[in-house]
Coordinates of C-alpha atoms and ligand atoms in Angstrom, one line a residue:
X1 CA 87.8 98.8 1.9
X2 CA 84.4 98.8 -0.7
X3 CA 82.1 97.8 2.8
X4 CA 78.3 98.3 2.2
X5 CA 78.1 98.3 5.7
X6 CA 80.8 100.6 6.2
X7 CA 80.3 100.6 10.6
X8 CA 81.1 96.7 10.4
X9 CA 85.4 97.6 9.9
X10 CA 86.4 98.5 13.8
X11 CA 89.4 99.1 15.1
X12 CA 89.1 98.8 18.9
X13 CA 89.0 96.4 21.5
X14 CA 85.2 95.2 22.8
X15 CA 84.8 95.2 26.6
X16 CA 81.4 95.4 28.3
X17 CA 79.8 96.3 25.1
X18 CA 82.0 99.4 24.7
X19 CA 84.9 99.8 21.9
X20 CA 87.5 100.9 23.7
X21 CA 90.8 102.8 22.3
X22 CA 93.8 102.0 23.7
X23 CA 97.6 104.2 23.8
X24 CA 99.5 101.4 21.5
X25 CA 98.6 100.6 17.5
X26 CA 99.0 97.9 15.7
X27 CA 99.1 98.2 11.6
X28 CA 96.7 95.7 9.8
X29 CA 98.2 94.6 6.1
X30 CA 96.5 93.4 3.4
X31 CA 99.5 89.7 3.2
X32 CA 98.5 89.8 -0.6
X33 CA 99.6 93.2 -1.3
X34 CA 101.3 95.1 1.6
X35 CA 98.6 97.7 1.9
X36 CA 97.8 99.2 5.2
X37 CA 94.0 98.4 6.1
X38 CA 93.6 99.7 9.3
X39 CA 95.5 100.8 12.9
X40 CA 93.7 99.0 15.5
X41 CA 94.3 99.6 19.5
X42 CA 97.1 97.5 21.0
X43 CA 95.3 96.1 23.9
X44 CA 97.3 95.3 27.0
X45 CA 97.3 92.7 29.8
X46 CA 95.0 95.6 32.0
X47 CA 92.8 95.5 28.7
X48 CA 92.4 91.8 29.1
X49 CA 92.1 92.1 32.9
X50 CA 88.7 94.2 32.6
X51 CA 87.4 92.1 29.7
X52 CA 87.2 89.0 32.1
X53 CA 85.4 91.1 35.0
X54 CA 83.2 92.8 32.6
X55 CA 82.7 89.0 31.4
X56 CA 82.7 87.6 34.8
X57 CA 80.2 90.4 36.2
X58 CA 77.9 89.3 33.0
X59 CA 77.7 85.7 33.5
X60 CA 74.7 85.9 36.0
X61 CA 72.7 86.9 34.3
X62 CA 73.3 85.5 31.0
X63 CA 73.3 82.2 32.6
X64 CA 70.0 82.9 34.3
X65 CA 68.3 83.1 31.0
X66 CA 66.4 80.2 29.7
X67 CA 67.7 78.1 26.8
X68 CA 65.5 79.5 24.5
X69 CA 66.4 82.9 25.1
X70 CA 69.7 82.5 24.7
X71 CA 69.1 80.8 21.7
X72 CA 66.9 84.4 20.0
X73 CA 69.9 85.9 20.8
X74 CA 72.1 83.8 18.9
X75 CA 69.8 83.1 15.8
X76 CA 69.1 86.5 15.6
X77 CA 73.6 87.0 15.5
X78 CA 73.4 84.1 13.2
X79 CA 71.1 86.0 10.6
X80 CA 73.0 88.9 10.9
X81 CA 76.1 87.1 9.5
X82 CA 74.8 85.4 7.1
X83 CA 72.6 89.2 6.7
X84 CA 76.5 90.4 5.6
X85 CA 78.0 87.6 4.2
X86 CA 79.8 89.9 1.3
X87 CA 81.1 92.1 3.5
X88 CA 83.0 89.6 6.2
X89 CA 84.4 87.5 3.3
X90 CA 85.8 90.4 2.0
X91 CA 87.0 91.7 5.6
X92 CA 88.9 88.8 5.8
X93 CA 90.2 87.5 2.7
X94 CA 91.9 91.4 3.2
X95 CA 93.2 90.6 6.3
X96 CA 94.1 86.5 5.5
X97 CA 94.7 86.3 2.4
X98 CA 92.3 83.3 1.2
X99 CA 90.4 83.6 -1.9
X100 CA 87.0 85.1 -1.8
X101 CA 85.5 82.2 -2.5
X102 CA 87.0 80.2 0.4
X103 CA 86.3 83.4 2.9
X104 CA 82.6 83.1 1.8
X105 CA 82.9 79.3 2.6
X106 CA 84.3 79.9 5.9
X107 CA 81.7 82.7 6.9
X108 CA 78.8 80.2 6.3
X109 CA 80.9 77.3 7.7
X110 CA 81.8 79.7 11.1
X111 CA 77.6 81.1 10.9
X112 CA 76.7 77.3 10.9
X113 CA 78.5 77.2 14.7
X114 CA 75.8 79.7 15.6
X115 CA 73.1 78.2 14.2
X116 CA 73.4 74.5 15.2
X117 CA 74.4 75.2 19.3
X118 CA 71.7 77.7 19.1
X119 CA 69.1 74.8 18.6
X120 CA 71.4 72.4 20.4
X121 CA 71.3 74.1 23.8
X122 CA 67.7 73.5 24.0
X123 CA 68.8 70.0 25.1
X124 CA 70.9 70.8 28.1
X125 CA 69.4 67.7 29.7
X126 CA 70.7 66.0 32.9
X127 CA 70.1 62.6 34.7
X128 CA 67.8 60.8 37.4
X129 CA 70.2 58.2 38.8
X130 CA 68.4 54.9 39.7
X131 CA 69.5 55.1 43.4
X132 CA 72.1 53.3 45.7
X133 CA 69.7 54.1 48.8
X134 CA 65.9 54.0 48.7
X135 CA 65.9 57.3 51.2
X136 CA 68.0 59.0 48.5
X137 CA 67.5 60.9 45.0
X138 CA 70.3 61.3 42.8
X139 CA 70.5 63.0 39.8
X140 CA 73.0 65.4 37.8
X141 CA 72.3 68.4 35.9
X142 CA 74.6 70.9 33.9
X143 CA 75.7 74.3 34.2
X144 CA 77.6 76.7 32.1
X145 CA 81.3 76.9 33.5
X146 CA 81.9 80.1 33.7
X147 CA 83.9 83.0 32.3
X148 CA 85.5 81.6 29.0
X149 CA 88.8 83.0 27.7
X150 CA 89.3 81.4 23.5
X151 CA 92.7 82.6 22.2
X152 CA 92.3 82.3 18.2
X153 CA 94.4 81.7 15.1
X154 CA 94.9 84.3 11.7
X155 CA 94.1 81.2 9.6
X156 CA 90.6 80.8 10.3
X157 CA 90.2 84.2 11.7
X158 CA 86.1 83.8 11.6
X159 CA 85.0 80.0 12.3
X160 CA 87.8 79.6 15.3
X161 CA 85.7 81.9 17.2
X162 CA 82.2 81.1 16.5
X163 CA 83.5 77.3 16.7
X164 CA 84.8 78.2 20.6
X165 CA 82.0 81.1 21.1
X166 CA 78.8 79.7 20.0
X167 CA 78.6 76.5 22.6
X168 CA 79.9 78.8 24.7
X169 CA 77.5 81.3 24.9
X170 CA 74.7 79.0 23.9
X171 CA 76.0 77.1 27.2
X172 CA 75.2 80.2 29.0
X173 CA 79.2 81.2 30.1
X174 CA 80.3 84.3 28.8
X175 CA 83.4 85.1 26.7
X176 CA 86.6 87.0 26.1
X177 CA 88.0 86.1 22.7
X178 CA 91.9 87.4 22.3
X179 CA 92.1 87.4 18.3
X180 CA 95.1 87.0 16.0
X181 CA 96.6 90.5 15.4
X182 CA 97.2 89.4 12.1
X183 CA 93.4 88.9 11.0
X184 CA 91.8 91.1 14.2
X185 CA 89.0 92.8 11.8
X186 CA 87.1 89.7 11.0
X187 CA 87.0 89.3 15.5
X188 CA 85.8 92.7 15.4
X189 CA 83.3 92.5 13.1
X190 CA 81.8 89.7 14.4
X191 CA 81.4 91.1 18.2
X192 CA 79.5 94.2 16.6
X193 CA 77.2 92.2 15.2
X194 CA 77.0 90.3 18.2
X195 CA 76.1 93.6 19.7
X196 CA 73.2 94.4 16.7
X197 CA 71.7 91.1 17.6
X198 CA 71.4 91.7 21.4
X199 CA 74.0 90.1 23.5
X200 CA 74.5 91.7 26.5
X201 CA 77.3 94.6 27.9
X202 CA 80.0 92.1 28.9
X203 CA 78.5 88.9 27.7
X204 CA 81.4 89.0 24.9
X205 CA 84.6 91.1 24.8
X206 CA 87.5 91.0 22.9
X207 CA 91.0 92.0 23.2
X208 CA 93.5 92.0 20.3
X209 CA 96.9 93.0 21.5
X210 CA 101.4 92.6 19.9
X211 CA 102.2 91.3 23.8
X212 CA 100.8 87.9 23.1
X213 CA 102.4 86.3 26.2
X214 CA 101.2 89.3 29.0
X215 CA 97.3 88.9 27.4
X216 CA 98.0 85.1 27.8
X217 CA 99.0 84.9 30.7
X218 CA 96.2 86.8 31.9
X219 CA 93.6 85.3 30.0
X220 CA 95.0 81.7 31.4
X221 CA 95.8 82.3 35.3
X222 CA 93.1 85.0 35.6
X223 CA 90.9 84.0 39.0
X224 CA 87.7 84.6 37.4
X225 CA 88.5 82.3 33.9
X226 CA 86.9 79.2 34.4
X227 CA 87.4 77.4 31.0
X228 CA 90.4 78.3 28.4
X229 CA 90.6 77.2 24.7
X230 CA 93.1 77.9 22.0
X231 CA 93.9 76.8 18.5
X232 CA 97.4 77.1 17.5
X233 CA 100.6 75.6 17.6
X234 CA 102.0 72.8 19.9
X235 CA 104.4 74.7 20.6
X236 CA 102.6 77.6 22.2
X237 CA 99.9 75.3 23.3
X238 CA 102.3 73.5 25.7
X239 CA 102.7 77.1 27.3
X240 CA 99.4 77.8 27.6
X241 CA 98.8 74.2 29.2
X242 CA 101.1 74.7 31.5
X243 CA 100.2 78.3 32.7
X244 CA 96.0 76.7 32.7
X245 CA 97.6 74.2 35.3
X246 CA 98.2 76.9 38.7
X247 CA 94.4 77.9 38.6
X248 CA 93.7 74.1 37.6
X249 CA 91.5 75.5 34.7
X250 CA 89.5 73.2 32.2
X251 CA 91.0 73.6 28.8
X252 CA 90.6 72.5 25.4
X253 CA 93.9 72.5 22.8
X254 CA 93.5 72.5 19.5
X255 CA 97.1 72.0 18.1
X256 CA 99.3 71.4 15.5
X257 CA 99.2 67.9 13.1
X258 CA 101.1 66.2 10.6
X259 CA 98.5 64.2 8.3
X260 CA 99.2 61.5 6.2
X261 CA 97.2 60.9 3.3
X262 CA 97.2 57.2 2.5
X263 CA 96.4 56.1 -1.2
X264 CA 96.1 52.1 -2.1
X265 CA 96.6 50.7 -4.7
X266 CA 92.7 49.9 -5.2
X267 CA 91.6 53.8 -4.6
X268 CA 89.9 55.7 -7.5
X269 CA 92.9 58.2 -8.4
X270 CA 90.8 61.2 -9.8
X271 CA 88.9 60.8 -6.3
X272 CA 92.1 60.4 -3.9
X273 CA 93.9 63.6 -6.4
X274 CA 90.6 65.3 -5.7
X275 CA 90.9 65.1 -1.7
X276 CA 94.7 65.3 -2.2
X277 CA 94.3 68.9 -3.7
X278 CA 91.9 70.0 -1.5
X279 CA 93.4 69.1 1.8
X280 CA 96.6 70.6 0.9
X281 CA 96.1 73.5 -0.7
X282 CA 92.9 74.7 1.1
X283 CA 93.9 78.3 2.7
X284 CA 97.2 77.7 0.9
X285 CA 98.4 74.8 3.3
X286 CA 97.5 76.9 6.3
X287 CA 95.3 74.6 7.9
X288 CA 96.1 72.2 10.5
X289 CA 93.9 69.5 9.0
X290 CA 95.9 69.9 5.5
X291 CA 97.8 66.9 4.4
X292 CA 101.7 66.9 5.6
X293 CA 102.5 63.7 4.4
X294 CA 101.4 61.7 1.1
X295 CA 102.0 57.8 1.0
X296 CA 101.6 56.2 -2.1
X297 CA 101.6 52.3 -3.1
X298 CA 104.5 52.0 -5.8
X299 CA 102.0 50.2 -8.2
X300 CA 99.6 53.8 -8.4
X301 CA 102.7 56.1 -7.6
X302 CA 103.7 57.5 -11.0
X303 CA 100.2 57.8 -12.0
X304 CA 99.3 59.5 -9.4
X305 CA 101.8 62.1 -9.6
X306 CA 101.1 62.6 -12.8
X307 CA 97.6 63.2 -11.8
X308 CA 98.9 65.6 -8.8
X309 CA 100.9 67.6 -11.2
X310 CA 98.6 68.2 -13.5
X311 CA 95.9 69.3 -11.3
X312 CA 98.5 71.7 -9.1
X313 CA 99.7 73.2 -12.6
X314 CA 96.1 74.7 -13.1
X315 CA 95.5 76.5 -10.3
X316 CA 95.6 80.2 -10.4
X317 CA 97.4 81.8 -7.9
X318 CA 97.2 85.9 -7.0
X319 CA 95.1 88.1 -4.8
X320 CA 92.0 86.5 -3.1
X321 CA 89.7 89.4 -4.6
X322 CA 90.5 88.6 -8.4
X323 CA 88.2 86.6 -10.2
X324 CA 89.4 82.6 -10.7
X325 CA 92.3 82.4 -8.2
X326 CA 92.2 79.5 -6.3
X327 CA 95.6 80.3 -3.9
X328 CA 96.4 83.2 -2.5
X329 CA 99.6 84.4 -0.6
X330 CA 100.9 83.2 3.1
X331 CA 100.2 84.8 6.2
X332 CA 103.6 86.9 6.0
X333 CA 107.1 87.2 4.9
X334 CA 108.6 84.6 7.7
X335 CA 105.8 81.8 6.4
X336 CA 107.2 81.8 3.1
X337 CA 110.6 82.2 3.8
X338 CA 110.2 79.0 6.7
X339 CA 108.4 77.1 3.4
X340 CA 111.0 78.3 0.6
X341 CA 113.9 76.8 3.3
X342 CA 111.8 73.5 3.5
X343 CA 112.2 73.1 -0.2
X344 CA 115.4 73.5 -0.3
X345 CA 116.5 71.7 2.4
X346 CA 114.3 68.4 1.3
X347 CA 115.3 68.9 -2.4
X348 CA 119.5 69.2 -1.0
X349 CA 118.5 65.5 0.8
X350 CA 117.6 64.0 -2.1
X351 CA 113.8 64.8 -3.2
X352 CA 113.1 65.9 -6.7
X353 CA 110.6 68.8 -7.1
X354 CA 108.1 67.9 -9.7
X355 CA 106.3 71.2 -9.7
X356 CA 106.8 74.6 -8.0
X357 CA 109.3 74.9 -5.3
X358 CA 110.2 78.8 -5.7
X359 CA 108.9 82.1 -4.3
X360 CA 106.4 83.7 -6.9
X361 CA 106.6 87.1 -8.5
X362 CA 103.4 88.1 -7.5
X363 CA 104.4 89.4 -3.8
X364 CA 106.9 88.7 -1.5
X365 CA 104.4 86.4 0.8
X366 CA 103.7 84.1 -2.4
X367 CA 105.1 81.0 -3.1
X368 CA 103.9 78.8 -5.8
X369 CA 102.1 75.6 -5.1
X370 CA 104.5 72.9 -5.3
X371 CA 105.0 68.9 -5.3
X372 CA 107.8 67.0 -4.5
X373 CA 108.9 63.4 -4.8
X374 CA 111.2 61.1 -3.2
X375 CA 110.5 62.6 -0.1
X376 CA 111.5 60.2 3.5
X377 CA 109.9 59.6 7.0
X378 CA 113.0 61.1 8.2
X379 CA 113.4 64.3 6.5
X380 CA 111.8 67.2 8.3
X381 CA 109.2 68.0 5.5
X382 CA 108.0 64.9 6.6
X383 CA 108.5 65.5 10.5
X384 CA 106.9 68.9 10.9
X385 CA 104.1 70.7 10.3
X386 CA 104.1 72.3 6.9
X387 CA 101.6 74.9 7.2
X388 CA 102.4 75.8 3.5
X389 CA 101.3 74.8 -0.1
X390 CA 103.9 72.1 -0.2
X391 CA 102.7 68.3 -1.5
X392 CA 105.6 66.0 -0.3
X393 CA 105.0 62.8 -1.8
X394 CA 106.6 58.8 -0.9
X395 CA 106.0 55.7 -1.9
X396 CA 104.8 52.4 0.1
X397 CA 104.6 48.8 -0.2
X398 CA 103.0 47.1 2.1
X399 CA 99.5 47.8 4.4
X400 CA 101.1 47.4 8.1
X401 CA 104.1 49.0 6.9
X402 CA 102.3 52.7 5.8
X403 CA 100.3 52.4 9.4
X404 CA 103.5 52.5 11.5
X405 CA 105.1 55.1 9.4
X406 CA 101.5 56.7 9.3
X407 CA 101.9 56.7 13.1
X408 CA 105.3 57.3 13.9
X409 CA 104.8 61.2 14.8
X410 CA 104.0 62.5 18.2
X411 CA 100.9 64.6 16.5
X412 CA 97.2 62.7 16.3
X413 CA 95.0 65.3 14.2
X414 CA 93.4 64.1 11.2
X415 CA 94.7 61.8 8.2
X416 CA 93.3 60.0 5.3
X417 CA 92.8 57.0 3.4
X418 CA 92.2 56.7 0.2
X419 CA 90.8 53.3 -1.1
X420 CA 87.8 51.6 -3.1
X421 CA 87.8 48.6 -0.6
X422 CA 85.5 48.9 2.4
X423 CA 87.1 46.0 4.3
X424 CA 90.9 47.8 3.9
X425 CA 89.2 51.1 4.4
X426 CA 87.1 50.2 8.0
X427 CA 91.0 48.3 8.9
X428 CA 93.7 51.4 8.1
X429 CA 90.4 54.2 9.7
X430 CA 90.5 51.9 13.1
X431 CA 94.4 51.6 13.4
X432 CA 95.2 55.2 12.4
X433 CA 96.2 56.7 15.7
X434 CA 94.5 60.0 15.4
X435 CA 91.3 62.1 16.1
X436 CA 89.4 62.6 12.9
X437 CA 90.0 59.9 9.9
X438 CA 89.0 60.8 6.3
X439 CA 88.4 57.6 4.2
X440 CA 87.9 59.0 -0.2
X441 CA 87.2 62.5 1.5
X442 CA 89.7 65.7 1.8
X443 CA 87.9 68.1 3.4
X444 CA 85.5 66.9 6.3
X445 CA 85.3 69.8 8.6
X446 CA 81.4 70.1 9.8
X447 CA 79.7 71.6 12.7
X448 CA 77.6 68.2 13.4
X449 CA 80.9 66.6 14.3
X450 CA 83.9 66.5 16.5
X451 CA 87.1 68.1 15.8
X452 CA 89.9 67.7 17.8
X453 CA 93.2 65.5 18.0
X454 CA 95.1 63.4 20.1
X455 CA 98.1 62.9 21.2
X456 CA 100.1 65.9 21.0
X457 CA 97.7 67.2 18.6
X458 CA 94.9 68.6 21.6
X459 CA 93.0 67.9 24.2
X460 CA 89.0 68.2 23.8
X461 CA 86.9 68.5 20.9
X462 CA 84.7 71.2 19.0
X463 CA 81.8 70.7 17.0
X464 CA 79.1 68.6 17.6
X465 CA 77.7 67.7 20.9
X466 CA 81.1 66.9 22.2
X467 CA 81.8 70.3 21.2
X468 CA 78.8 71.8 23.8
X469 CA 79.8 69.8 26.7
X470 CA 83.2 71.4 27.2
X471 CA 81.2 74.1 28.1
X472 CA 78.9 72.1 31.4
X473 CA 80.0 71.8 34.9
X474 CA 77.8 68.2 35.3
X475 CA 77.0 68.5 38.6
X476 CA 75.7 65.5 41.2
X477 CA 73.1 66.3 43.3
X478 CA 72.2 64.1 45.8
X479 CA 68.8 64.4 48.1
X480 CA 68.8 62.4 51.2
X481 CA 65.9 61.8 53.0
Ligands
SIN501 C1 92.2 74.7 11.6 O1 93.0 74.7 10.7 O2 92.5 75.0 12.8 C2 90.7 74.4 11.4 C3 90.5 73.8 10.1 C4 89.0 73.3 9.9 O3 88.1 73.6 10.7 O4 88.8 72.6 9.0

């Protein structure tokens, strides 16, 4: 790897400001190429069980700081990213995959985490309750939680920690972050520059480790975790809710969606193909926010797809490194085998692919970007989560109609409306039963703002000042006479 800062690629786990070895290894690959790009340490459940007292040991006297101390800390971390911007983008579009470009984007996008809870934890404020009883004072104010366990995704393998980590710390809890082991050297690097910029032994850890479910259990039913958050599947999520439930922890799930991307009849077509290309292709599909379902009126349909398939046919696809590509590869081998069986499968229903719709010679994780048309509600393109560069498109007729199929899915993440009439738009953004609405937008993803679904899509939100309060115990204190 061509690092200038060649000390920022680690390969151990981070516990009480140490880098620790540990007896297993775990082969990092380039998904583009197949290249080995480092052995990191396995870390094991006993790994993760001394990163939460090392945390837990930590927390009082990170806590004890004052706002504004914390805050030096974390501007000073903040710098240091954006310090070695070239080198993290190109740490993990090795690691993930993503073009260069889009790795830069998501090292200023996970730095801006930093930045903003940095400033925002100045304002910690708490309440003087008008009282009940003229002998008493009431009032509320707000502490950090506690010891803070974040189990992150390989998609985002930089901004899912800072998104979880920042308020965290900035909240003054501590924090022991268990990594993809996919994408671990992004994780990594981050903690050591954590580390440059004066965070404290134990303040954050990390743990990377192939036994997902023994680091997960501890890192949900430890006695000393006080708060757990995830991004990841349903699936797993449902777990990891369910193990959170014995201690009775606080937890916030950032899950799986299935987003449909609504375009009227009266929307701007360059503007809706626009959003349409960049919600589902960003990171190749691989994004929960990406869209999973595209309803079209029949009156715009045909143009439209023409539209799609013209834009889809010029992007470049190849390694994330090479100048101009715009998609790079999946995650691994199963990811595009899972997407290549999805194709087939709608295309043997019925659907017609347009574009795409076969593995590409490029590598074996690559598979072209691809639409498809005369897709239904029921088929399970349309059910589940692609998670791939797949643009299944249907047609619509009628307004109420497109909401209920719109909402017919147990998953509440994001979706999106694409129309020039601001009446229509403010109706289909309030009846859309989901957390974040995009209305003539495809990519909306900000610090200053709250992401997080509902329904079976999570629980909580990141990202704003929603996003810092998951982090406070309010607490009522009441002064009698
Ligand atoms: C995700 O896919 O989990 C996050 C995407 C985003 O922050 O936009």
């Amino acid at each position: 790897m061509q690092l200038t800062d060649k000390q920022l690629l680690k390969t151990q786990n981070y516990i009480n400001g140490e880098w620790r070895d540990a007896a297993g290894r775990i082969d990092v690959r380039d998904p583009a190429s197949g290249e080995l790009l480092a052995e990191i340490a396995d870390g094991t459940a006993a790994d993760a069980q001394e990163a939460v007292v090392a945390a837990a040991a930590a927390f009082p006297t990170w806590k004890s700081k004052t706002a504004s101390e914390r805050a030096a800390v974390l501007k000073r971390w903040h710098q240091l990213i954006l310090d070695n911007i070239d080198d993290l983008a190109l740490i993990l579009t090795l690691e993930q995959g993503k073009p260069l470009a889009e790795a830069r984007g998501e090292i200023l996008y996970g730095a801006s985490y930093i930045e903003w809870y940095a400033e925002e934890c100045r304002r910690a404020y708490g309440q003087t309750i008008p009282t009940h009883n003229p002998a008493m004072r009431l009032q509320t104010i707000r502490q950090p939680v506690g010891v803070v366990a974040c189990i992150t995704p390989w998609n985002f393998p930089n901004a899912m920690i800072t998104r979880k980590a920042a308020p965290a710390l900035a909240a003054g809890c501590t924090v022991v972050i268990k990594p993809a082991s996919e994408t671990p050297l992004s994780a990594m690097a981050l903690c050591e520059l954590a580390t440059r910029a004066g965070l404290p032994a134990g303040t954050i850890n990390m743990v990377v480790g192939s036994d997902a479910p023994a680091l997960g259990q501890v890192l949900t039913q430890h006695p000393q975790v006080a708060k757990f958050t995830f991004t990841g599947s349903t699936a797993v999520g449902k777990i990891l809710m369910a193990q959170c439930a014995s201690g009775v922890k606080k937890m916030s799930m950032e899950l799986g969606g299935n987003a449909p991307f609504i375009v009227f009849d009266d929307a701007d077509l360059d503007t809706a193909v626009s959003a349409c290309v960049a919600t589902k292709f960003r990171n190749a599909g691989q994004t929960c926010v990406s869209t999973n379902r595209i309803y079209v009126h029949e009156s715009v349909h045909d143009a439209f797809v023409e539209k799609l398939h013209a834009a889809v046919a010029e992007m470049k696809v190849g390694h994330g490194c090479d100048e101009g590509v715009t998609v790079g590869p999946l995650i691994h081998r199963r990811a595009a085998e899972r997407v290549a069986q999805l194709v087939s499968e709608t295309a043997g229903a019925g659907a017609k692919v347009e574009f795409g719709g076969d593995f590409l010679p490029e590598g074996e994780n690559y598979f072209a970007p691809t639409v498809i048309t005369g897709v239904s509600d029921e088929m399970r393109i349309a059910r589940e989560e692609i998670f791939g560069p797949l643009a299944p498109v249907q047609k619509f007729t009628d307004e109420d109609d497109v909401i209920r199929r719109a909402n017919d899915t147990p998953y509440g993440l994001a979706a999106y409306v694409m129309s020039e009439n601001i009446r229509r738009a403010n109706r289909v953004v309030e009846a859309l039963e989901y957390g974040m609405v995009a209305c003539n937008a495809g990519v909306f993803s900000t610090t200053v703002a709250p992401f997080g679904g509902s329904k079976e899509s999570g629980i909580g939100r990141e990202g704003g000042v929603e996003g810092m309060a998951e982090f406070y115990e309010t607490k009522y204190c009441c002064f009698g006479a």
